[in-house]
Tab-separated table of C-alpha atoms and ligand atoms in Angstrom:
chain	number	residue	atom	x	y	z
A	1	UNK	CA	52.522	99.554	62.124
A	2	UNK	CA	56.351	100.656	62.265
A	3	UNK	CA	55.123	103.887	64.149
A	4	UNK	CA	52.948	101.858	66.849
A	5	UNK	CA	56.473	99.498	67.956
A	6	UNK	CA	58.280	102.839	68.279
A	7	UNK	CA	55.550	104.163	70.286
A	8	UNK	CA	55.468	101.398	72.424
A	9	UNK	CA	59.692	101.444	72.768
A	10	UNK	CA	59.645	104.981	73.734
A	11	UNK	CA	56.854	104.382	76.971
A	12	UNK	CA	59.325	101.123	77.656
A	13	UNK	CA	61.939	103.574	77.360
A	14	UNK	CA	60.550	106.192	79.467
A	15	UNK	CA	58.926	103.556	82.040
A	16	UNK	CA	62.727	102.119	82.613
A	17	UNK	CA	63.714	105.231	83.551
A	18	UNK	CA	62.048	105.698	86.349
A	19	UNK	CA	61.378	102.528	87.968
A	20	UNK	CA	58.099	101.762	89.463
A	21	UNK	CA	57.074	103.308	93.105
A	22	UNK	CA	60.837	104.695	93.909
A	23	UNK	CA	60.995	107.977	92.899
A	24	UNK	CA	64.505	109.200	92.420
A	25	UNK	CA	65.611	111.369	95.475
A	26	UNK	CA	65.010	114.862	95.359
A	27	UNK	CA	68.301	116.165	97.167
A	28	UNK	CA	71.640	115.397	96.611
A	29	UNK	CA	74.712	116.198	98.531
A	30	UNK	CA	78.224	117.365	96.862
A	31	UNK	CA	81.401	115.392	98.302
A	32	UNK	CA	85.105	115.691	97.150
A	33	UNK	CA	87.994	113.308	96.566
A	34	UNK	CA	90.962	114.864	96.816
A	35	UNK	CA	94.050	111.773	95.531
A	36	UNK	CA	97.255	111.658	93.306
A	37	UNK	CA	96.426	110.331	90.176
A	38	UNK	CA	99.753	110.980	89.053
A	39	UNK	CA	103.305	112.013	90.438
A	40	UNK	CA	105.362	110.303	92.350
A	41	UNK	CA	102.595	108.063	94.200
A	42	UNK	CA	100.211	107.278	91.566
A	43	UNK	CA	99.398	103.820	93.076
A	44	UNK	CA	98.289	105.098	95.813
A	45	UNK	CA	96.050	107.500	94.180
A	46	UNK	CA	94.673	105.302	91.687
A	47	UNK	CA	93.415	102.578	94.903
A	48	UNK	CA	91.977	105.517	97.172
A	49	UNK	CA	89.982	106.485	94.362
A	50	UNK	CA	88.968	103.098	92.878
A	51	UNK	CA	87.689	101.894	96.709
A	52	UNK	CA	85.844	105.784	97.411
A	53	UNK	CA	84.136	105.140	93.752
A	54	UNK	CA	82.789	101.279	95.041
A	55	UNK	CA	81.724	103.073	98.590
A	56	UNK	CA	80.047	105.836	96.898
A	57	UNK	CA	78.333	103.908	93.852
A	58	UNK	CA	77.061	101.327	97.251
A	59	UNK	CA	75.443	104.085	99.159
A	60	UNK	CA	73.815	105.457	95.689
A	61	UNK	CA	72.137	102.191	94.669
A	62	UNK	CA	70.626	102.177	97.949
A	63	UNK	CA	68.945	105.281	97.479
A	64	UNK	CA	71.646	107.261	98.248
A	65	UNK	CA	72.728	109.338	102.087
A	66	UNK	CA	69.872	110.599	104.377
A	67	UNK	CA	67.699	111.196	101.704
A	68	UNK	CA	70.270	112.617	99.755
A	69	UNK	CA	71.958	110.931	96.673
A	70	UNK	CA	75.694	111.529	96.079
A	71	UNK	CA	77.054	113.701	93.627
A	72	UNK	CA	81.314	113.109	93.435
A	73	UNK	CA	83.863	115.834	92.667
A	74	UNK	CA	87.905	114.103	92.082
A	75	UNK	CA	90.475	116.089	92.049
A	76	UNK	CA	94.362	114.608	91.812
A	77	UNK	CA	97.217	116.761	93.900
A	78	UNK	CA	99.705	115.020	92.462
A	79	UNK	CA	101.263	114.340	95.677
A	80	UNK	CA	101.988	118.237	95.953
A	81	UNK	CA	100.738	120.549	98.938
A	82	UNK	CA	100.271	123.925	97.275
A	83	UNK	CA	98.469	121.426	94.133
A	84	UNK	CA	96.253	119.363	97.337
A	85	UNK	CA	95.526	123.111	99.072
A	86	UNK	CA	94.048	124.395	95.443
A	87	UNK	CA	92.301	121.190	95.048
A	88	UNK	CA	90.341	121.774	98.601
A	89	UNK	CA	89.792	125.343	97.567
A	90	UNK	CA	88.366	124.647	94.176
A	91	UNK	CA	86.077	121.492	95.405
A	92	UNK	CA	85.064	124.097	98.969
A	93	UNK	CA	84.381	127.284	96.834
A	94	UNK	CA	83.593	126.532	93.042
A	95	UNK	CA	81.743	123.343	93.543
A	96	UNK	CA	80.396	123.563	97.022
A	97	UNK	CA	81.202	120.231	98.581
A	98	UNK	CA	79.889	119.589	101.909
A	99	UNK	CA	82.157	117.451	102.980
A	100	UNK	CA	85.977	115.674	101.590
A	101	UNK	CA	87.376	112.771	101.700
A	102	UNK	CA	91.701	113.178	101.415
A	103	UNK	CA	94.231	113.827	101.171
A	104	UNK	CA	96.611	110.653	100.903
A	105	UNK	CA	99.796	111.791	102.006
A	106	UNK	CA	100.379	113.017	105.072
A	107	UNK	CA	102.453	116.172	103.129
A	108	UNK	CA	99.182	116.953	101.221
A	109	UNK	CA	96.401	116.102	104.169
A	110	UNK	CA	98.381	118.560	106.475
A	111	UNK	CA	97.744	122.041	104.288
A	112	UNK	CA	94.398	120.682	103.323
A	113	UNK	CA	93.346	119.898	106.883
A	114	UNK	CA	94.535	123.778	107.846
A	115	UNK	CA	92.078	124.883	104.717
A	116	UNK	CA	89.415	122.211	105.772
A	117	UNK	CA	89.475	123.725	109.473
A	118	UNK	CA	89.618	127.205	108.353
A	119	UNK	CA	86.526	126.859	106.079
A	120	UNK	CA	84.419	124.263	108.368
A	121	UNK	CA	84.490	121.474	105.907
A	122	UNK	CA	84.625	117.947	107.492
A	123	UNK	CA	87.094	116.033	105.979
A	124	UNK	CA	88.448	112.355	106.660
A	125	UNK	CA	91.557	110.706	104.966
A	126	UNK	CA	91.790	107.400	104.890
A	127	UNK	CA	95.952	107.183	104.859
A	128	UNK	CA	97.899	110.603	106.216
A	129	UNK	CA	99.528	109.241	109.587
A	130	UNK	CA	100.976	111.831	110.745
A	131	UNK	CA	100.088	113.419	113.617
A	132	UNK	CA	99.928	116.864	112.187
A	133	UNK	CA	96.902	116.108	110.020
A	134	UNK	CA	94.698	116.124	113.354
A	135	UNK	CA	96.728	118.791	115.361
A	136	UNK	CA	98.038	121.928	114.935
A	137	UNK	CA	100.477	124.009	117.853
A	138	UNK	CA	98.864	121.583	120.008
A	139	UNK	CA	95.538	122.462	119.150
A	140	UNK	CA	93.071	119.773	117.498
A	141	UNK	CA	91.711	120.431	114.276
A	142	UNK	CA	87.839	119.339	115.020
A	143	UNK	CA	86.657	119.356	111.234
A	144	UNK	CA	89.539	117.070	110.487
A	145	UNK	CA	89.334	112.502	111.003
A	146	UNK	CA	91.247	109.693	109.761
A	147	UNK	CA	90.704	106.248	109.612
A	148	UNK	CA	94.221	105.244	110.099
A	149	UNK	CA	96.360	104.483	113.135
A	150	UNK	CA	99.245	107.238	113.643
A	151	UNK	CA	103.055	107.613	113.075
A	152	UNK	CA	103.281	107.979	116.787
A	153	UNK	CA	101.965	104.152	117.026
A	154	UNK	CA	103.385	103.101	113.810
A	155	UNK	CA	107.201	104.345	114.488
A	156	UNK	CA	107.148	102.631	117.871
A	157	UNK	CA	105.384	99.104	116.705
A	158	UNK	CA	108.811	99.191	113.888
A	159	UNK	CA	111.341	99.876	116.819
A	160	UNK	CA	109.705	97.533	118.943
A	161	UNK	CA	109.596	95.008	115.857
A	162	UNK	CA	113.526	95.999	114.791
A	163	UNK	CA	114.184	95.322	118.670
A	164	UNK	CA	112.227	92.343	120.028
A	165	UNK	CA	111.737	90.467	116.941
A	166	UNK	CA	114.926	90.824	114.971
A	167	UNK	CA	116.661	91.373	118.027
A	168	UNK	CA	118.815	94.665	116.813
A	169	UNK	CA	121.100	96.456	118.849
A	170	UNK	CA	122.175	98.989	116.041
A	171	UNK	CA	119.671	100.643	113.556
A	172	UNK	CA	120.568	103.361	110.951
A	173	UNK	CA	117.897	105.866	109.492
A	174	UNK	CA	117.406	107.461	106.022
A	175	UNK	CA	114.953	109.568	105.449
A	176	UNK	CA	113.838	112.409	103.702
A	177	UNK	CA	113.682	116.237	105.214
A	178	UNK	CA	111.344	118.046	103.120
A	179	UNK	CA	108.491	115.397	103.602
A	180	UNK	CA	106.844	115.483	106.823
A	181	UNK	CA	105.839	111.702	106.879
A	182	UNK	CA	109.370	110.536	106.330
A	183	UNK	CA	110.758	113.387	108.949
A	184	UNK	CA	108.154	112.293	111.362
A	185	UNK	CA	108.429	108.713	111.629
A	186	UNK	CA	111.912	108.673	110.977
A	187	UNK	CA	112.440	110.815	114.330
A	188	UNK	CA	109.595	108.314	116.652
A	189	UNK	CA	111.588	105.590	115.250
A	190	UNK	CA	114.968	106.738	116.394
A	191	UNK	CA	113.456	107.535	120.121
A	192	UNK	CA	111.875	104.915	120.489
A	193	UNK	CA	114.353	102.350	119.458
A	194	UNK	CA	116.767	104.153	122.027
A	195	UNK	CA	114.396	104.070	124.775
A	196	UNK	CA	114.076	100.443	124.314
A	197	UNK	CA	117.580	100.149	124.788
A	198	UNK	CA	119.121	100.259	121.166
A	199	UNK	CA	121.673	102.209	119.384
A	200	UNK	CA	120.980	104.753	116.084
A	201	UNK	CA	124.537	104.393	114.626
A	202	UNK	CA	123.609	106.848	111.720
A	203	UNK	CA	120.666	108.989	110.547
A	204	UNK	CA	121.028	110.670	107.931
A	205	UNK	CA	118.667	113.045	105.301
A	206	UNK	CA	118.103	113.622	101.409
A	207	UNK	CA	116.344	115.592	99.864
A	208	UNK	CA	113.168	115.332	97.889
A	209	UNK	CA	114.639	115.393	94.337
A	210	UNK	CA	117.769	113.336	95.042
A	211	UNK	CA	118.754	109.688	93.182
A	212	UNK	CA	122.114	109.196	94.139
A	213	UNK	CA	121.909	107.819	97.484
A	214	UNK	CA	125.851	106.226	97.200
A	215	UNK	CA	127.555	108.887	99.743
A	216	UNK	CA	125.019	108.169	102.206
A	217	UNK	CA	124.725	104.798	101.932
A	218	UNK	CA	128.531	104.794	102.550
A	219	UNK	CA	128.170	106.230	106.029
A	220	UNK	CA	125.358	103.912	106.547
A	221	UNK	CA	127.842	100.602	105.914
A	222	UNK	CA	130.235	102.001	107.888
A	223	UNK	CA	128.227	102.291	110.961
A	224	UNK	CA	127.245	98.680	111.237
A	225	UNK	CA	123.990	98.621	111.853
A	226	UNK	CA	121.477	95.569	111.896
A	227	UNK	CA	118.757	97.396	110.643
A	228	UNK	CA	118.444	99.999	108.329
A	229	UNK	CA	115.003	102.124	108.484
A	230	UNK	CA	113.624	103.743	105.430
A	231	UNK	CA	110.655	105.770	106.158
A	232	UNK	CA	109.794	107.163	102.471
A	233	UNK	CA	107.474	105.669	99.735
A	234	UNK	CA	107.826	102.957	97.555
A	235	UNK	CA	109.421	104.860	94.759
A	236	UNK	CA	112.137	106.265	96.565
A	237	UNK	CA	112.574	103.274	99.147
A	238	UNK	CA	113.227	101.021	96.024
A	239	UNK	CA	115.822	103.386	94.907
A	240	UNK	CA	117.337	103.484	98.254
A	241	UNK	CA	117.109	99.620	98.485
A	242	UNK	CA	119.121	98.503	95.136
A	243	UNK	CA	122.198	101.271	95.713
A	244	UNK	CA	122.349	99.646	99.461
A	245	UNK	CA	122.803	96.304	97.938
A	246	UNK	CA	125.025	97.893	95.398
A	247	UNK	CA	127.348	98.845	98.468
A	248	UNK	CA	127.386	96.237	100.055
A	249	UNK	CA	124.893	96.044	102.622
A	250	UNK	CA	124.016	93.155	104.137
A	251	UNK	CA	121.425	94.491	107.209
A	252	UNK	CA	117.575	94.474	107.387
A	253	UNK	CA	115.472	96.715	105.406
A	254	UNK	CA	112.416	97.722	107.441
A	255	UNK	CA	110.079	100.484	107.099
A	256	UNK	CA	106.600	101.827	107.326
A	257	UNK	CA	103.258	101.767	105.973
A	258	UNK	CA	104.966	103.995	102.368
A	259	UNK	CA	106.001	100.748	101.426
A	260	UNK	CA	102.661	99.772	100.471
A	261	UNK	CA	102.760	99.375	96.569
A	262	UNK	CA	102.946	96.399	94.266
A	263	UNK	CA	105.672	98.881	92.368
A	264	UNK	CA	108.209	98.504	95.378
A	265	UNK	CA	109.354	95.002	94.550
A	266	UNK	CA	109.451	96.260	90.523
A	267	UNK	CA	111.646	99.324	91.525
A	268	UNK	CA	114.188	97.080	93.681
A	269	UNK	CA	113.903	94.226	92.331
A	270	UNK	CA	115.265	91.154	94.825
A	271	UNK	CA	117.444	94.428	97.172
A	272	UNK	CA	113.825	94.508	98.737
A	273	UNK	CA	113.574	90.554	99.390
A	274	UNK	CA	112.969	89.813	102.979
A	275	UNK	CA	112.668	93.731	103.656
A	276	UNK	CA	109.550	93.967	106.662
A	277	UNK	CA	107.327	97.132	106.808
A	278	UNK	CA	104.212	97.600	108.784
A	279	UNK	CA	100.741	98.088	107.396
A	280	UNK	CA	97.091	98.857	107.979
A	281	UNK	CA	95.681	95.223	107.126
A	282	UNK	CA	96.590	91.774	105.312
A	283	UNK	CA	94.340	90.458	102.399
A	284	UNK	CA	95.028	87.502	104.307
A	285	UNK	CA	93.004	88.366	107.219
A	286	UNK	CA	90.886	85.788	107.721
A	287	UNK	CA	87.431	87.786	109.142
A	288	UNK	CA	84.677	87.802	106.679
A	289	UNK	CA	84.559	91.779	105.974
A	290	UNK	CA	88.072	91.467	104.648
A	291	UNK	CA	87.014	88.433	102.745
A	292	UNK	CA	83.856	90.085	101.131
A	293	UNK	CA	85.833	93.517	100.541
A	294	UNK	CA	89.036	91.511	98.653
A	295	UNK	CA	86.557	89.580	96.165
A	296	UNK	CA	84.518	92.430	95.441
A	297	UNK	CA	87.422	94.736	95.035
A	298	UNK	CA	88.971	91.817	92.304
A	299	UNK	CA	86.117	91.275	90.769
A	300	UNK	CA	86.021	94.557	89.661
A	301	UNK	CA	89.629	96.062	89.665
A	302	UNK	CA	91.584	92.435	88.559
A	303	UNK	CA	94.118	93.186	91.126
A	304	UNK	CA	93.911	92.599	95.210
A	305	UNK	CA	93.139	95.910	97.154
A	306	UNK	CA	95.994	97.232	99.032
A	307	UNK	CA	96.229	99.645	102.744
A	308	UNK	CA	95.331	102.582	101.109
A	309	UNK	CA	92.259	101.447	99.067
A	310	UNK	CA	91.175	99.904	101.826
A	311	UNK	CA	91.594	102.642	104.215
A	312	UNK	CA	90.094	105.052	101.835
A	313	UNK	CA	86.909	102.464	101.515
A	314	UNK	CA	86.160	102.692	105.688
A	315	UNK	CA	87.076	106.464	105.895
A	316	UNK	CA	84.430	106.997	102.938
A	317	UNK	CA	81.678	104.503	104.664
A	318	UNK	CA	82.555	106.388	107.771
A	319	UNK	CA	81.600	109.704	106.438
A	320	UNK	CA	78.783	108.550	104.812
A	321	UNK	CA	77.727	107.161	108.088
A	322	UNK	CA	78.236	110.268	109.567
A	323	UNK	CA	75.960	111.972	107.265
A	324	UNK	CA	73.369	109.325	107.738
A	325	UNK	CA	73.235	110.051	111.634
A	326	UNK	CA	73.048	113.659	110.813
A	327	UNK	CA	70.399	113.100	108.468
A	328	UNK	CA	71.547	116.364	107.088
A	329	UNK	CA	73.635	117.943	104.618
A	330	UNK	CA	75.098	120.690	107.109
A	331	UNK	CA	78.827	120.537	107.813
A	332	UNK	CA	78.571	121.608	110.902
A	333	UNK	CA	76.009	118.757	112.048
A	334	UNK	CA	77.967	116.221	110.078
A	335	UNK	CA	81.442	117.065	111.727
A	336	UNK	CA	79.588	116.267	115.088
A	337	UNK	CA	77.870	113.543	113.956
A	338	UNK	CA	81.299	112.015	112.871
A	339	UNK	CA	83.448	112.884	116.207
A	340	UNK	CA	80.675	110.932	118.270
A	341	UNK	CA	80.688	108.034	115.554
A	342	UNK	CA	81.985	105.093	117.777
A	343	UNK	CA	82.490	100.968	117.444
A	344	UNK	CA	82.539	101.964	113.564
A	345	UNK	CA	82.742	98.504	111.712
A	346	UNK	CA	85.141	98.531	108.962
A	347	UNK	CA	87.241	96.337	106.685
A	348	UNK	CA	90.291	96.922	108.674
A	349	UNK	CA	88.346	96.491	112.293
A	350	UNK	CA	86.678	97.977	114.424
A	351	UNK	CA	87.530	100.880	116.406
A	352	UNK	CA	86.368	104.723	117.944
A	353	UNK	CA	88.177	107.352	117.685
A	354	UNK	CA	89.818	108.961	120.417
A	355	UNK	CA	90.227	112.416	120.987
A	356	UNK	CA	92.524	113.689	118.652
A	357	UNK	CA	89.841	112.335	115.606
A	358	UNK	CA	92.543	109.346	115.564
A	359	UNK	CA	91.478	105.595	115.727
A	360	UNK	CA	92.617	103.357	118.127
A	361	UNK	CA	93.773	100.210	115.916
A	362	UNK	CA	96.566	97.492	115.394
A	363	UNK	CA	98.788	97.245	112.840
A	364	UNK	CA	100.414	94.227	110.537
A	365	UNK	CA	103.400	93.407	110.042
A	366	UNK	CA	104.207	91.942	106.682
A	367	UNK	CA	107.255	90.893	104.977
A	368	UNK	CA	108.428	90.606	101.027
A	369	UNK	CA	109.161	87.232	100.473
A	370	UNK	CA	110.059	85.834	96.965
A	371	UNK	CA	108.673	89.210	95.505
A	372	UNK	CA	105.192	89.321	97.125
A	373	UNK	CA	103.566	90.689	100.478
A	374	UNK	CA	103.584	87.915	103.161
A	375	UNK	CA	101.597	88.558	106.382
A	376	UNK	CA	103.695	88.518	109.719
A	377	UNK	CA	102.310	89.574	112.554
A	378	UNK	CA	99.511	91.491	114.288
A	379	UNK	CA	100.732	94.418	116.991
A	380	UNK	CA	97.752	95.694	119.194
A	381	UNK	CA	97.801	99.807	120.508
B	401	LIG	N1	100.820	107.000	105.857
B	401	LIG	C1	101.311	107.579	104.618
B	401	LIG	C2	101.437	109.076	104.809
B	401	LIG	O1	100.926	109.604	105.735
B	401	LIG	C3	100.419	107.218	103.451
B	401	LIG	C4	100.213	105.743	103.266
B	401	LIG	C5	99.204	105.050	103.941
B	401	LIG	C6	101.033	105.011	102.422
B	401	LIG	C7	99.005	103.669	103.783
B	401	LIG	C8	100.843	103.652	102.256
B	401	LIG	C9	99.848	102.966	102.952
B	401	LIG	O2	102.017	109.775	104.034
């Protein structure tokens, strides 16, 4: 009697496994994550690969990619380029991804992007803005995409901003030299707030390592300006932030997209309140895809998705698109199949991409008020 029920659990057993007329697919195709999952970014890390997980397990329950179901290699960088360049080696060459979705800094995306091109890997990030990542000696990298505006649009929209809006005549810039993000935007930034008419009173550099920030600052008091510009992360911005209170200063703090992590206001405490820093999209975005993506993402995570999860979400969904219109698992066939991918429908809009592999989108402007992330502003390309 005992033996019959087990019998009987075991063909339940084996009959739940493989679910009526479906039969599991056949093929499956290898993709990487390269993220930081720890170092000096970790937030950002941790959101790129909680919202690549959600896009990934969504494609999979539906049977998976062109036949194909998807088999996931992670890999963290750390936030380090010679750690991000290993990373796309190892997922290219020991476990034979066909495809990557990374870096998140623009100082890790840039050497893998070179490695990417070099070994004819497609590869999308969801979050490196600077131009770089796309273009090399003024040559475009065609294996490489992002689903994020550009520094080149970014720097301009936070000039623009410092000068329209807040109407600054005088802006100061820190930033720091060995990171090609900060170096980047700090340097549209400066020309573009000059060709609109403003003055840079004092831009000045630190280096990667540094915490003392009091000497600079100094200069930066001294020079008066309205607005002071801190193109770094949130880590090192918060630093920056509580030493310029420390000294005195009484100006704006604005910056970009680095900004982007719920650690910035614990970091600088209230030296960040009222601080403004542009952004990819607002939870507070009223059209339904950003409704649908925010309570799924809480549901699941407890916490509201920020930029770079939700950049890292569209850039997955666009690759997967991709290999859905190549109904293949060739890189080759996939990279084309993603440079003629156009009106892609994402959480953070719609938008083609033009010929650099960059989208054409808008940006938000958002603001820290009484410790949180306040939506500002929308500024169109
Ligand atoms: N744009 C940043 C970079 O290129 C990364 C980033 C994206 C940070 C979005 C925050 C939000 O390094």
């Amino acid at each position: 009697m005992r033996r019959g029920l087990s019998l009987l659990a075991l063909v339940v057993l084996l009959v739940g496994h493989f679910p009526g007329c479906k039969s599991p697919p056949a093929k499956e195709i290898r993709i990487g994550l390269i993220t930081p999952l720890s170092g000096d970014v970790k937030t950002f890390g941790e959101s790129v690969k909680n919202a690549f997980e959600v896009a990934v397990e969504e494609a999979n329950a539906k049977g998976g990619v062109a036949g194909m179901k998807i088999a996931t290699f992670l890999v963290d960088d750390r936030n380090d380029p010679t750690e991000a360049s290993n990373a796309a080696n190892l997922l290219i060459n020991q476990h034979g991804v066909k495809a990557i979705v990374g870096s998140v800094t623009s100082k890790t995306t840039i050497p893998v992007s070179d490695l990417a091109q070099s070994l004819r890997i497609p590869t999308i990030t969801g979050t490196a803005t600077n131009p770089k990542v796309t273009v090399a000696d003024g040559k475009r990298k065609d294996y490489m995409f992002r689903a994020c505006y550009t520094d080149s649009f970014q720097g301009t929209v936070m000039a623009k901003f410092a000068r329209g809006t807040l109407n600054a005549t005088a802006a100061a810039v820190l930033y720091d030299a060995s990171n090609d993000y900060s170096k980047g935007i700090a340097e549209v930034f400066r020309d573009a707030f000059v060709r609109m008419g403003g003055r840079v009173t004092a831009y000045e550099s630190y280096g990667k390592d540094d915490v003392d920030f009091s000497a600079l600052l100094t200069k930066v008091k001294a020079a008066k300006p309205d607005v002071l510009f801190l193109p770094d992360y949130y880590n090192k911005v918060g630093l920056i932030a509580k030493q310029a209170k420390e000294t005195g200063f009484q100006g704006a703090l604005i910056g970009p997209d680095g900004w982007d992590s719920p650690e910035l206001v614990k970091v600088a405490g209230d030296a960040i309140e009222g601080g403004y820093f542009s952004n990819h999209y607002s939870p507070e975005d009223t059209r339904p895809e950003v409704g649908n993506w925010v309570k799924k993402y809480k549901e699941k995570f407890q916490q509201t998705p920020d930029a770079l999860g939700t950049l890292a979400y569209d850039a997955t969904n666009m690759l997967l698109e991709a290999i859905r219109k190549a109904n293949s698992a060739d890189p080759g066939k996939i990279r084309d199949a993603l440079a003629s991918l156009s009106g892609f429908e994402g959480v953070t809009g719609k938008f083609t991409m033009d010929e650099h592999g960059d989208p054409i989108k808008s940006a938000v402007i958002i603001q820290i008020k009484d410790g949180k992330q306040k939506f500002l502003q929308v500024v169109n390309p």
